[in-house]
Amino acid sequence: MIAEVALKAEAELGEGPTWDITTGTLLWVDVLRKEVHRFHPERGTDDSMVMGQHVGAAKPRTRGGLVLNLRDGIALWDRDDSKRWLVYWARDGVRGNDAAVDPAGRLWAGTMRYDEAQGGGWLARVEADGAAKVVLDDVTVSNGIGWSPDSSLMYYVDTPTRRVDVFDYDRESGNAVNRRPLCTVDGDGVPDGLCVDADGCVWVALWDGGAVRRYTPDGRLDRELALPVSRPTACCFGGDGFTDLYVTSARSGLPEETHAGSVFVFPNVGQGVPTPLFTG
């Protein structure tokens, strides 16, 4: 499979692609430029808005608007362009990073220190009413999060570990327990963002690895898709039937790479599942 440039962009740190089932568009962010983007594949257009601080992820809500994982906490953005804090947890030197919505509509939001100091971040579970619980502390670079199609497993990446970990997950309570490695990422690159397909396989982008890999539910590497950039950051399925794999990338530190910072797509590469909406 050959990656196509879905959107020519020069994102400093493109991240968090999410297919918005309510609009048929791709949400993504440029963390360092404080931007939230909405890409319309059919029109080939990309709309953006600037947040007041670094934004690690933007996810659609059942009530319309977006939930944002910002530097200082979790915010709700409404269609009238108003914004309000749902959870405020500002700490010096810490920012929000990747986030995902679980099968029950809760937000799982990760953080990291700007200096990437070991154990300086955390992973929290955020309810619709703003109740938040730190599920994992001592996290360094909180990244990809996803769930198996039957909601029995949760997958998670803390990038410096070079692992994709798996938990037993209970949809009703939101509890994730019995953490263990699914796989260790060998070779070039480290694991960044991920998504899970309809077969329960985990697709993970390799920062500094120039590829996306797919691992089976038993942790076996069975597929690798090369990209024309060194720093793919995250991936998701979208498009009609959820068969197209979209991949964001970063340009920071790579000005010589022609397409660094663009959004890529592998058409008809697999079978994804719809992304849940945050219920807040």
CSV table of C-alpha atoms in Angstrom, one decimal:
chain,number,residue,atom,x,y,z
A,1,MET,CA,0.0,0.0,0.0
A,2,ILE,CA,1.2,3.5,-0.9
A,3,ALA,CA,0.4,6.4,1.4
A,4,GLU,CA,-1.5,9.3,-0.3
A,5,VAL,CA,-1.3,12.9,0.8
A,6,ALA,CA,-4.8,13.6,1.9
A,7,LEU,CA,-4.0,17.1,3.1
A,8,LYS,CA,-0.8,19.0,2.3
A,9,ALA,CA,0.0,20.8,5.5
A,10,GLU,CA,3.1,21.9,7.5
A,11,ALA,CA,1.9,21.0,11.0
A,12,GLU,CA,4.6,21.5,13.7
A,13,LEU,CA,3.1,18.6,15.6
A,14,GLY,CA,0.0,17.2,13.9
A,15,GLU,CA,-1.8,14.8,16.2
A,16,GLY,CA,-5.0,13.1,17.3
A,17,PRO,CA,-6.9,12.3,14.1
A,18,THR,CA,-10.5,11.4,14.8
A,19,TRP,CA,-13.3,10.7,12.3
A,20,ASP,CA,-16.3,12.8,13.4
A,21,ILE,CA,-19.3,10.6,12.6
A,22,THR,CA,-21.7,13.6,13.0
A,23,THR,CA,-20.1,15.5,10.1
A,24,GLY,CA,-18.2,13.1,8.0
A,25,THR,CA,-15.0,15.0,8.6
A,26,LEU,CA,-11.5,14.4,10.1
A,27,LEU,CA,-10.6,16.3,13.3
A,28,TRP,CA,-6.9,16.8,14.1
A,29,VAL,CA,-4.7,19.2,16.0
A,30,ASP,CA,-1.4,20.9,15.6
A,31,VAL,CA,-0.3,20.8,19.3
A,32,LEU,CA,2.4,23.4,19.1
A,33,ARG,CA,0.5,25.9,17.0
A,34,LYS,CA,-2.5,25.6,19.4
A,35,GLU,CA,-4.8,24.8,16.4
A,36,VAL,CA,-7.8,22.5,16.0
A,37,HIS,CA,-8.4,21.5,12.4
A,38,ARG,CA,-11.4,20.0,10.6
A,39,PHE,CA,-10.6,18.4,7.3
A,40,HIS,CA,-13.4,17.8,4.7
A,41,PRO,CA,-12.1,15.0,2.4
A,42,GLU,CA,-14.9,15.4,-0.1
A,43,ARG,CA,-14.3,19.1,-0.5
A,44,GLY,CA,-10.5,19.0,0.0
A,45,THR,CA,-10.8,21.9,2.5
A,46,ASP,CA,-9.4,22.3,6.0
A,47,ASP,CA,-10.8,24.7,8.5
A,48,SER,CA,-8.9,25.6,11.7
A,49,MET,CA,-9.3,27.6,14.8
A,50,VAL,CA,-6.7,28.7,17.3
A,51,MET,CA,-6.9,27.9,21.0
A,52,GLY,CA,-5.4,30.0,23.7
A,53,GLN,CA,-2.9,27.3,24.7
A,54,HIS,CA,-1.4,24.0,23.4
A,55,VAL,CA,-4.0,21.5,22.5
A,56,GLY,CA,-3.2,17.7,22.6
A,57,ALA,CA,-6.5,16.4,21.3
A,58,ALA,CA,-10.0,17.4,20.2
A,59,LYS,CA,-13.0,15.0,20.2
A,60,PRO,CA,-16.6,15.4,19.2
A,61,ARG,CA,-19.4,15.5,21.7
A,62,THR,CA,-22.9,14.1,21.7
A,63,ARG,CA,-24.3,17.6,22.4
A,64,GLY,CA,-22.3,19.1,19.6
A,65,GLY,CA,-19.0,21.0,19.8
A,66,LEU,CA,-15.8,19.5,21.1
A,67,VAL,CA,-14.0,18.3,24.2
A,68,LEU,CA,-10.4,19.5,24.3
A,69,ASN,CA,-7.3,18.2,26.1
A,70,LEU,CA,-5.5,21.5,26.7
A,71,ARG,CA,-2.3,22.5,28.5
A,72,ASP,CA,-4.2,23.3,31.7
A,73,GLY,CA,-7.0,20.8,31.7
A,74,ILE,CA,-10.1,19.6,29.9
A,75,ALA,CA,-12.4,22.2,28.2
A,76,LEU,CA,-15.7,22.1,26.4
A,77,TRP,CA,-16.0,24.1,23.2
A,78,ASP,CA,-19.4,24.9,21.9
A,79,ARG,CA,-20.6,25.8,18.4
A,80,ASP,CA,-21.1,29.5,19.3
A,81,ASP,CA,-17.2,29.6,19.9
A,82,SER,CA,-17.6,29.7,23.7
A,83,LYS,CA,-15.3,27.6,25.8
A,84,ARG,CA,-15.5,26.6,29.5
A,85,TRP,CA,-13.4,24.4,31.7
A,86,LEU,CA,-14.7,20.9,32.6
A,87,VAL,CA,-11.6,20.0,34.6
A,88,TYR,CA,-8.8,22.4,35.5
A,89,TRP,CA,-5.5,20.8,36.7
A,90,ALA,CA,-2.8,23.2,35.6
A,91,ARG,CA,0.7,22.4,36.7
A,92,ASP,CA,3.9,24.2,35.7
A,93,GLY,CA,5.7,22.5,32.9
A,94,VAL,CA,2.9,20.0,32.1
A,95,ARG,CA,0.6,19.9,29.1
A,96,GLY,CA,-2.2,17.7,27.7
A,97,ASN,CA,-1.3,15.2,25.1
A,98,ASP,CA,-3.3,12.4,23.4
A,99,ALA,CA,-6.8,11.5,24.5
A,100,ALA,CA,-9.6,9.1,23.5
A,101,VAL,CA,-13.3,8.5,24.2
A,102,ASP,CA,-14.1,5.1,25.6
A,103,PRO,CA,-17.1,2.9,24.5
A,104,ALA,CA,-19.3,4.4,27.3
A,105,GLY,CA,-18.5,8.0,26.2
A,106,ARG,CA,-15.9,8.9,28.9
A,107,LEU,CA,-12.8,10.8,28.0
A,108,TRP,CA,-9.4,9.4,28.8
A,109,ALA,CA,-6.8,12.2,28.7
A,110,GLY,CA,-3.1,11.9,29.1
A,111,THR,CA,-0.5,14.5,30.0
A,112,MET,CA,3.3,14.9,29.9
A,113,ARG,CA,6.0,17.4,30.9
A,114,TYR,CA,7.4,19.7,28.3
A,115,ASP,CA,10.9,18.4,29.2
A,116,GLU,CA,9.6,14.8,29.0
A,117,ALA,CA,10.9,14.2,32.5
A,118,GLN,CA,10.3,10.6,33.5
A,119,GLY,CA,7.1,10.0,35.5
A,120,GLY,CA,6.0,13.6,35.1
A,121,GLY,CA,2.6,13.0,33.6
A,122,TRP,CA,-0.6,11.0,34.2
A,123,LEU,CA,-3.6,9.4,32.5
A,124,ALA,CA,-7.0,10.4,33.8
A,125,ARG,CA,-10.6,9.2,33.2
A,126,VAL,CA,-13.0,12.1,32.9
A,127,GLU,CA,-16.8,11.7,33.2
A,128,ALA,CA,-19.4,13.8,31.5
A,129,ASP,CA,-20.0,15.8,34.6
A,130,GLY,CA,-16.3,16.6,35.0
A,131,ALA,CA,-15.6,14.0,37.7
A,132,ALA,CA,-12.0,13.0,37.1
A,133,LYS,CA,-9.8,10.2,38.4
A,134,VAL,CA,-6.1,9.6,37.8
A,135,VAL,CA,-5.9,6.0,36.6
A,136,LEU,CA,-2.1,6.0,36.0
A,137,ASP,CA,0.5,8.3,37.5
A,138,ASP,CA,4.2,8.1,36.9
A,139,VAL,CA,3.6,8.4,33.1
A,140,THR,CA,6.3,10.0,31.0
A,141,VAL,CA,4.7,10.6,27.5
A,142,SER,CA,1.1,9.5,27.6
A,143,ASN,CA,0.1,8.6,24.1
A,144,GLY,CA,-2.2,6.2,22.2
A,145,ILE,CA,-5.4,4.9,23.8
A,146,GLY,CA,-8.0,2.5,22.3
A,147,TRP,CA,-10.4,-0.3,23.0
A,148,SER,CA,-11.2,-3.7,21.6
A,149,PRO,CA,-14.4,-4.0,19.5
A,150,ASP,CA,-16.1,-6.0,22.3
A,151,SER,CA,-15.1,-3.4,25.0
A,152,SER,CA,-13.2,-6.0,27.1
A,153,LEU,CA,-9.7,-4.7,26.5
A,154,MET,CA,-8.0,-1.3,26.6
A,155,TYR,CA,-4.7,-0.5,24.9
A,156,TYR,CA,-2.3,2.2,26.0
A,157,VAL,CA,1.1,3.6,25.0
A,158,ASP,CA,3.6,5.4,27.3
A,159,THR,CA,6.1,6.1,24.5
A,160,PRO,CA,9.5,5.7,26.2
A,161,THR,CA,8.6,2.2,27.3
A,162,ARG,CA,8.5,1.2,23.6
A,163,ARG,CA,5.5,-1.0,24.5
A,164,VAL,CA,1.8,-1.2,23.6
A,165,ASP,CA,0.2,-2.3,26.9
A,166,VAL,CA,-3.2,-3.9,27.4
A,167,PHE,CA,-5.7,-3.8,30.3
A,168,ASP,CA,-8.8,-5.7,31.2
A,169,TYR,CA,-11.5,-3.1,30.8
A,170,ASP,CA,-15.0,-2.9,32.3
A,171,ARG,CA,-17.4,-0.7,30.2
A,172,GLU,CA,-19.9,-0.1,33.0
A,173,SER,CA,-17.5,1.1,35.7
A,174,GLY,CA,-14.7,2.3,33.4
A,175,ASN,CA,-12.1,0.4,35.4
A,176,ALA,CA,-9.0,-0.8,33.6
A,177,VAL,CA,-6.9,-3.4,35.5
A,178,ASN,CA,-4.3,-6.1,35.0
A,179,ARG,CA,-1.9,-4.1,32.9
A,180,ARG,CA,0.5,-6.2,30.9
A,181,PRO,CA,2.5,-5.8,27.6
A,182,LEU,CA,0.8,-6.6,24.3
A,183,CYS,CA,4.0,-6.1,22.3
A,184,THR,CA,7.3,-4.3,22.3
A,185,VAL,CA,8.1,-2.1,19.3
A,186,ASP,CA,11.4,-3.2,17.9
A,187,GLY,CA,13.6,-1.5,15.3
A,188,ASP,CA,13.4,2.1,14.3
A,189,GLY,CA,11.0,4.5,16.0
A,190,VAL,CA,8.9,4.5,19.1
A,191,PRO,CA,5.1,4.0,19.5
A,192,ASP,CA,2.9,7.1,19.4
A,193,GLY,CA,-0.8,7.2,18.7
A,194,LEU,CA,-2.9,4.2,17.9
A,195,CYS,CA,-6.3,2.9,16.9
A,196,VAL,CA,-8.1,-0.5,16.9
A,197,ASP,CA,-9.8,-2.1,13.9
A,198,ALA,CA,-12.9,-4.2,13.7
A,199,ASP,CA,-10.8,-7.4,14.0
A,200,GLY,CA,-9.4,-6.2,17.3
A,201,CYS,CA,-5.9,-5.5,15.7
A,202,VAL,CA,-4.0,-2.5,17.0
A,203,TRP,CA,-2.5,0.0,14.5
A,204,VAL,CA,0.2,2.2,16.0
A,205,ALA,CA,2.2,5.1,14.4
A,206,LEU,CA,6.0,5.0,14.8
A,207,TRP,CA,7.5,8.3,15.7
A,208,ASP,CA,11.0,8.5,14.0
A,209,GLY,CA,10.1,5.1,12.4
A,210,GLY,CA,8.3,6.4,9.2
A,211,ALA,CA,5.6,3.7,9.4
A,212,VAL,CA,2.4,2.4,10.9
A,213,ARG,CA,2.3,-1.1,12.2
A,214,ARG,CA,-0.6,-3.5,12.9
A,215,TYR,CA,-0.4,-5.9,15.7
A,216,THR,CA,-2.9,-8.8,16.2
A,217,PRO,CA,-4.8,-9.3,19.5
A,218,ASP,CA,-2.1,-11.7,20.6
A,219,GLY,CA,0.7,-9.2,20.0
A,220,ARG,CA,2.0,-10.4,16.7
A,221,LEU,CA,3.2,-8.0,14.1
A,222,ASP,CA,1.4,-8.8,10.9
A,223,ARG,CA,1.6,-5.6,8.8
A,224,GLU,CA,3.7,-2.5,8.3
A,225,LEU,CA,2.8,0.4,6.1
A,226,ALA,CA,5.6,2.8,5.1
A,227,LEU,CA,5.2,6.6,5.0
A,228,PRO,CA,7.2,9.3,3.2
A,229,VAL,CA,7.9,11.1,6.4
A,230,SER,CA,10.0,10.2,9.5
A,231,ARG,CA,7.5,11.2,12.2
A,232,PRO,CA,4.0,9.9,11.8
A,233,THR,CA,2.2,10.6,15.0
A,234,ALA,CA,-1.2,8.9,15.2
A,235,CYS,CA,-3.8,7.1,13.1
A,236,CYS,CA,-7.6,6.5,12.8
A,237,PHE,CA,-10.1,4.9,10.4
A,238,GLY,CA,-12.6,7.1,8.6
A,239,GLY,CA,-14.4,7.7,5.3
A,240,ASP,CA,-17.4,5.8,4.0
A,241,GLY,CA,-17.5,2.4,5.7
A,242,PHE,CA,-14.4,3.3,7.9
A,243,THR,CA,-12.0,1.6,5.5
A,244,ASP,CA,-9.5,4.5,5.0
A,245,LEU,CA,-6.6,4.9,7.5
A,246,TYR,CA,-5.7,8.5,8.1
A,247,VAL,CA,-2.3,9.4,9.6
A,248,THR,CA,-1.1,12.7,11.0
A,249,SER,CA,2.6,13.7,11.1
A,250,ALA,CA,5.0,16.3,12.5
A,251,ARG,CA,7.3,18.8,10.8
A,252,SER,CA,9.1,20.0,13.8
A,253,GLY,CA,12.9,19.3,13.4
A,254,LEU,CA,12.4,18.0,9.8
A,255,PRO,CA,12.2,21.0,7.5
A,256,GLU,CA,14.0,19.1,4.7
A,257,GLU,CA,11.1,16.5,4.4
A,258,THR,CA,8.8,17.7,1.7
A,259,HIS,CA,5.5,16.3,3.2
A,260,ALA,CA,6.4,16.4,6.9
A,261,GLY,CA,3.4,17.8,8.8
A,262,SER,CA,0.8,16.6,6.3
A,263,VAL,CA,-2.1,14.3,6.8
A,264,PHE,CA,-1.9,11.0,4.9
A,265,VAL,CA,-4.4,8.3,4.0
A,266,PHE,CA,-4.2,4.7,3.0
A,267,PRO,CA,-7.5,4.0,1.2
A,268,ASN,CA,-9.4,0.8,1.7
A,269,VAL,CA,-6.6,-0.6,3.9
A,270,GLY,CA,-8.8,-2.3,6.6
A,271,GLN,CA,-12.1,-2.1,8.5
A,272,GLY,CA,-12.4,0.3,11.3
A,273,VAL,CA,-15.2,1.1,13.7
A,274,PRO,CA,-17.0,4.4,14.5
A,275,THR,CA,-15.3,6.6,17.1
A,276,PRO,CA,-17.6,7.1,20.2
A,277,LEU,CA,-18.7,10.6,21.2
A,278,PHE,CA,-18.0,12.2,24.5
A,279,THR,CA,-21.2,12.4,26.5
A,280,GLY,CA,-20.4,15.7,28.2
